[in-house]
mmCIF file of N, CA and C in Angstrom:
data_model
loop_
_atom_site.group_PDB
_atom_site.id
_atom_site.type_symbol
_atom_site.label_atom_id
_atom_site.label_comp_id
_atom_site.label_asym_id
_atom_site.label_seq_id
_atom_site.Cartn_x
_atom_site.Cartn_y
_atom_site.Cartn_z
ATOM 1 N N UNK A 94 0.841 -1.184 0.000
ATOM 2 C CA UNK A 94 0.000 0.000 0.000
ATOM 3 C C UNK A 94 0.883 1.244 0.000
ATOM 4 N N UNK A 95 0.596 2.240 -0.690
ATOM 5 C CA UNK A 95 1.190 3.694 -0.583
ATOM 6 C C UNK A 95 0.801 4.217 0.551
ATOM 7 N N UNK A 96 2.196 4.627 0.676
ATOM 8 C CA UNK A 96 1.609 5.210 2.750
ATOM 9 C C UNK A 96 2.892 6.323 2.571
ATOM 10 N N UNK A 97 3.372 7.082 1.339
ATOM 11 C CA UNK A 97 3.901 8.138 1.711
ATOM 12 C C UNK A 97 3.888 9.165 0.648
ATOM 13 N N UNK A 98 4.026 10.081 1.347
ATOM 14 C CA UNK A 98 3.544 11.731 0.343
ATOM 15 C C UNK A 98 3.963 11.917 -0.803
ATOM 16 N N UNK A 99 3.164 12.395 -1.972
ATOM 17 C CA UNK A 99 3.620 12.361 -2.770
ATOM 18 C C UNK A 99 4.407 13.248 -3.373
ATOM 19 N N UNK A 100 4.991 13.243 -4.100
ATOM 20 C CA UNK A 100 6.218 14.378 -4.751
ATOM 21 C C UNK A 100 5.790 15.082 -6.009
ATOM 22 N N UNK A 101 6.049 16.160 -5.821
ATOM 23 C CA UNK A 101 5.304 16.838 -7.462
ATOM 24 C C UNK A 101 6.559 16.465 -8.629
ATOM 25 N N UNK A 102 6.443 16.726 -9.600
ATOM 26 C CA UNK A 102 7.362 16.491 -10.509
ATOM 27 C C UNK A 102 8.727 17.066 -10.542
ATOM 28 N N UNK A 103 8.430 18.829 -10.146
ATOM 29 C CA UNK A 103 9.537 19.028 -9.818
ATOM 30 C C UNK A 103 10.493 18.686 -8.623
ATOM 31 N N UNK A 104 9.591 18.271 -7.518
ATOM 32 C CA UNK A 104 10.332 17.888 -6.192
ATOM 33 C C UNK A 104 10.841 16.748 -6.586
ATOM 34 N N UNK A 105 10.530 15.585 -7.512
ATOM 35 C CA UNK A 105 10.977 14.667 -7.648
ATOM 36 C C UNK A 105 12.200 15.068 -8.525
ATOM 37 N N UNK A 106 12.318 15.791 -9.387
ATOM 38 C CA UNK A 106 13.985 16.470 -9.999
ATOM 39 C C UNK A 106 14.578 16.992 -9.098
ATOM 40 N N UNK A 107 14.528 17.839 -8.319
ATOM 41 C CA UNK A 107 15.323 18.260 -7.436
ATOM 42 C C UNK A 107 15.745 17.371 -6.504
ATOM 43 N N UNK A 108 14.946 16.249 -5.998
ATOM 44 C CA UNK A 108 15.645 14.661 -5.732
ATOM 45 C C UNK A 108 16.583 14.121 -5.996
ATOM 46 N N UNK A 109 16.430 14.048 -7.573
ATOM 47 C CA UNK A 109 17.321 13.605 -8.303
ATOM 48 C C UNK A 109 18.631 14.368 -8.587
ATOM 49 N N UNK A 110 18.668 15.715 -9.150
ATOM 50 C CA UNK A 110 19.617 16.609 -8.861
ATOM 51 C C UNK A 110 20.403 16.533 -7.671
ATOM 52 N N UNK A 111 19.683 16.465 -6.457
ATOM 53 C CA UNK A 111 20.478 16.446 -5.516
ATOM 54 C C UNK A 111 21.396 14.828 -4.995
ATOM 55 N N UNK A 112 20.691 13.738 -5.437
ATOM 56 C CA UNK A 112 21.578 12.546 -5.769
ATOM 57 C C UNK A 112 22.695 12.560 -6.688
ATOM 58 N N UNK A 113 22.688 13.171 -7.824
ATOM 59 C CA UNK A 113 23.560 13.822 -8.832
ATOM 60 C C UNK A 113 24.826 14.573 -8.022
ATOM 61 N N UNK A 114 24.611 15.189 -7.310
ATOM 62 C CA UNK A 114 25.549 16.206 -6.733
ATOM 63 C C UNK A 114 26.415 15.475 -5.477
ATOM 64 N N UNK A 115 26.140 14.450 -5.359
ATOM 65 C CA UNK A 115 26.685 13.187 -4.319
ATOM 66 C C UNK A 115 27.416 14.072 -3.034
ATOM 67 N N UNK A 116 28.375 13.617 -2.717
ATOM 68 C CA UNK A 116 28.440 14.592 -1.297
ATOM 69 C C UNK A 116 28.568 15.413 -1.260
ATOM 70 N N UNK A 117 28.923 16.263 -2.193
ATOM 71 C CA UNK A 117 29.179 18.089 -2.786
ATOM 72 C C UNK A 117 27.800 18.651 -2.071
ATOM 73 N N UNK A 118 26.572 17.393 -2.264
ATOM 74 C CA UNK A 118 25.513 18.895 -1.983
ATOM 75 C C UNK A 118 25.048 19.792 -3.105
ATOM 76 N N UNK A 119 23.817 19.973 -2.889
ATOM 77 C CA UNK A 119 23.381 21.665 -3.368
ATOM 78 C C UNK A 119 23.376 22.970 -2.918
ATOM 79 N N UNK A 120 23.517 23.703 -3.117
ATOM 80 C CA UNK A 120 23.908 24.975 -2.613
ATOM 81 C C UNK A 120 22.474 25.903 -2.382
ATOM 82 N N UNK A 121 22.022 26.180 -0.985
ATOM 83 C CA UNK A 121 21.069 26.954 -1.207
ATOM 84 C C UNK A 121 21.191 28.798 -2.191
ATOM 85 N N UNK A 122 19.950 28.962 -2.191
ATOM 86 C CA UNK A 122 19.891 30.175 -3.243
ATOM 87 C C UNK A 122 19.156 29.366 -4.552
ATOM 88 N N UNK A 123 19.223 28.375 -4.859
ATOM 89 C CA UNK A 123 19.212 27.895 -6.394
ATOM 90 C C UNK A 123 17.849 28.281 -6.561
ATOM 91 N N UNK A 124 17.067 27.897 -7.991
ATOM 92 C CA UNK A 124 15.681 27.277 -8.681
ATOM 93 C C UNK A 124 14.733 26.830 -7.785
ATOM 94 N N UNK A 125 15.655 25.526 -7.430
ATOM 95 C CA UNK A 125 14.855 24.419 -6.892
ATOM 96 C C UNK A 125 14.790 24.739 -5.838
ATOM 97 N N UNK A 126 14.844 26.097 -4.694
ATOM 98 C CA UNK A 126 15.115 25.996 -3.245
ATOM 99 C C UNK A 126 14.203 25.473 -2.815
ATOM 100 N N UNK A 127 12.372 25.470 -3.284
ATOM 101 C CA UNK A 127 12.088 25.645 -2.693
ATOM 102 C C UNK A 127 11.479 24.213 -2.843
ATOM 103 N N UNK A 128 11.653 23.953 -3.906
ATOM 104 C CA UNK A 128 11.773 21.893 -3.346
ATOM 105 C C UNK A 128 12.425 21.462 -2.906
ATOM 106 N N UNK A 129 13.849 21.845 -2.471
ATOM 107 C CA UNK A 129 14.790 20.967 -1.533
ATOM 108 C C UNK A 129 14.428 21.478 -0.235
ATOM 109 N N UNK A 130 13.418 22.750 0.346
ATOM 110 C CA UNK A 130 13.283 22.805 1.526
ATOM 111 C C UNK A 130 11.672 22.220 1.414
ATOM 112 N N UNK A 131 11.185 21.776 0.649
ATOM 113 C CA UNK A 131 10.021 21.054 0.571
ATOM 114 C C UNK A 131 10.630 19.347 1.284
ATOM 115 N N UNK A 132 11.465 19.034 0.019
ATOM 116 C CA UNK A 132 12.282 17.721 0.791
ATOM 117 C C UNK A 132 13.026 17.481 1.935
ATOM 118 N N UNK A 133 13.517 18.817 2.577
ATOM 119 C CA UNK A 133 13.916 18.831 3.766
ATOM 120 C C UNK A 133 12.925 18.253 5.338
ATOM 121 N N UNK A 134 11.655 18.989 4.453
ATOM 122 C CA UNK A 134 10.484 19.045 5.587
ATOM 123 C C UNK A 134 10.217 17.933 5.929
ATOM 124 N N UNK A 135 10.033 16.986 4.806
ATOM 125 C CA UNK A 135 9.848 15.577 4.761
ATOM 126 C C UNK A 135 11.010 14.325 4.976
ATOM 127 N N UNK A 136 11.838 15.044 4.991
ATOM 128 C CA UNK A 136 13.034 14.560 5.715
ATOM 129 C C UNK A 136 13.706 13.631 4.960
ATOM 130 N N UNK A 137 13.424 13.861 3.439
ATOM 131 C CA UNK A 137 14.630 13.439 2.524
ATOM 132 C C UNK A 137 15.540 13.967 2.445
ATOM 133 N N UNK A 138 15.670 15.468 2.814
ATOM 134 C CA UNK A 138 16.943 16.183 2.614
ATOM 135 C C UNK A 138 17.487 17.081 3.691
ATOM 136 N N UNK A 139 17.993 17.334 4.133
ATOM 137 C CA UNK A 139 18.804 18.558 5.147
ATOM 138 C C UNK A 139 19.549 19.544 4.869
ATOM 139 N N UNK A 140 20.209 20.266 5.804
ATOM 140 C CA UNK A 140 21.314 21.104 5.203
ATOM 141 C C UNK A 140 22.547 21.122 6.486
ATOM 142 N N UNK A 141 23.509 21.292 6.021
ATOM 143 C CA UNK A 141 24.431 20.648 6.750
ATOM 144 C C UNK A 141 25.076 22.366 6.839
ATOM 145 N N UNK A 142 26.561 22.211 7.543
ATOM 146 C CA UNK A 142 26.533 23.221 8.667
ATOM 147 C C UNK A 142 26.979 24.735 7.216
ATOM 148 N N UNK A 143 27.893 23.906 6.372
ATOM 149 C CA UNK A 143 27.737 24.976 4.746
ATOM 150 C C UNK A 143 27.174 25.461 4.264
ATOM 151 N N UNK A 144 25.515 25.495 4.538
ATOM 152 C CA UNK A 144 24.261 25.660 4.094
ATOM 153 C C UNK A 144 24.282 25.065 2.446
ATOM 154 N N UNK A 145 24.341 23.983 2.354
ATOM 155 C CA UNK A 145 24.035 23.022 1.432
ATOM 156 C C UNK A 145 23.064 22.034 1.406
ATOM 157 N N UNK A 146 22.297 21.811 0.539
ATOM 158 C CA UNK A 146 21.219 20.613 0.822
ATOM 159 C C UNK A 146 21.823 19.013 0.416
ATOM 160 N N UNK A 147 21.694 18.108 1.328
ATOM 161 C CA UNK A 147 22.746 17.141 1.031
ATOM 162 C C UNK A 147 21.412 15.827 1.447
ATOM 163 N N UNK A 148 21.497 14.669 0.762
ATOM 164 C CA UNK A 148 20.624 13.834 1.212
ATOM 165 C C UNK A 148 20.519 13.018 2.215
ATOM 166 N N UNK A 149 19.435 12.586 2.817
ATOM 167 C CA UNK A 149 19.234 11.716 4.172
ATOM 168 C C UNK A 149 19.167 10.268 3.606
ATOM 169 N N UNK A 150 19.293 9.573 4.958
ATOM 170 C CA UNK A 150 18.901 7.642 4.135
ATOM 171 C C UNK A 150 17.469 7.690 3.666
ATOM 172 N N UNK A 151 16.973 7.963 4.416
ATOM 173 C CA UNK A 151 15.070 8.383 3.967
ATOM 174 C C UNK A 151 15.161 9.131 2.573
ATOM 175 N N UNK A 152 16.152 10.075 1.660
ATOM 176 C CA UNK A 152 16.206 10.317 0.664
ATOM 177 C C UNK A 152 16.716 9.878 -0.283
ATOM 178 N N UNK A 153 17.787 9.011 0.291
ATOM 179 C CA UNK A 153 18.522 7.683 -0.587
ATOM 180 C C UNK A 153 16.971 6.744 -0.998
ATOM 181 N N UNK A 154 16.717 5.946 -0.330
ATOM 182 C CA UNK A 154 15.528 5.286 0.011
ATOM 183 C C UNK A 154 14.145 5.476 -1.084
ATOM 184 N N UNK A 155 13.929 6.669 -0.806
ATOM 185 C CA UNK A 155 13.144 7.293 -1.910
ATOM 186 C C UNK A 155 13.253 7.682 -3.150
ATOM 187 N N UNK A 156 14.995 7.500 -3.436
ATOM 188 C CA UNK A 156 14.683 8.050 -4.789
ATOM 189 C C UNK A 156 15.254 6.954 -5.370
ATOM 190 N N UNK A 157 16.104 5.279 -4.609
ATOM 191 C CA UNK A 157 15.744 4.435 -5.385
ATOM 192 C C UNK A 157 13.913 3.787 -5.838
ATOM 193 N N UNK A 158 13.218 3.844 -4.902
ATOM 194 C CA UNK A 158 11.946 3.479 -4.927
ATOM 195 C C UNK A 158 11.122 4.221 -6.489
ATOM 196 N N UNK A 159 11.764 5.816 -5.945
ATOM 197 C CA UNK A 159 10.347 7.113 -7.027
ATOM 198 C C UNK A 159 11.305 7.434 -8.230
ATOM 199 N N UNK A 160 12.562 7.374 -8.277
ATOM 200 C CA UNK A 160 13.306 7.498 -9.508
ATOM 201 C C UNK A 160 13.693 6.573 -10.085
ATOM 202 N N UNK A 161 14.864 5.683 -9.387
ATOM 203 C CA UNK A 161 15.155 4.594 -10.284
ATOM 204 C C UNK A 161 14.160 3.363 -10.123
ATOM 205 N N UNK A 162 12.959 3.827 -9.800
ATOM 206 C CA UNK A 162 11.884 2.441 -9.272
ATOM 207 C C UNK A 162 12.479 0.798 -9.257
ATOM 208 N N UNK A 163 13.262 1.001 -8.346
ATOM 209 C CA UNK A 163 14.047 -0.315 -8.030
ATOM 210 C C UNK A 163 13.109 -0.852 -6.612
ATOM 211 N N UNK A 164 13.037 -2.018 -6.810
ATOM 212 C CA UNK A 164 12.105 -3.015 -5.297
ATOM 213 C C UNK A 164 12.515 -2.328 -4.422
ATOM 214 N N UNK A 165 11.512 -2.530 -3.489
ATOM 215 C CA UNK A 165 12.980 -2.180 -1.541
ATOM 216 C C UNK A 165 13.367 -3.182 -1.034
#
């Protein structure tokens, strides 16, 4: 059963973008801020002490599931 929130299209790129950017992070200020503090809320993503948005296991997790739709 689906039992978690869903992602708009762009939150789901900025997901992905931010998997792309591997431990570097995203840099707040960008496009997407305001889906990576959308994904923050939900606790796929954070920001670490650089003010960068960098991913959580809960965002690992999710974007094999909603991007590369791999089993869990």
């Amino acid at each position: 059963m689906w039992n978690e929130p869903y992602l708009e299209t762009c939150c789901r790129s900025a997901l992905h973008r931010l998997k792309l950017s591997g431990n570097n992070g995203r840099p707040t200020g960008l496009r997407d801020d305001p889906c990576l503090r959308r994904l923050e809320g939900m606790g796929l993503a954070r920001t670490d002490h650089n003010q960068r948005f960098a991913m959580t296991e809960q965002g690992h997790a999710r974007h094999r599931t909603e991007i590369l739709k791999l089993p869990t």
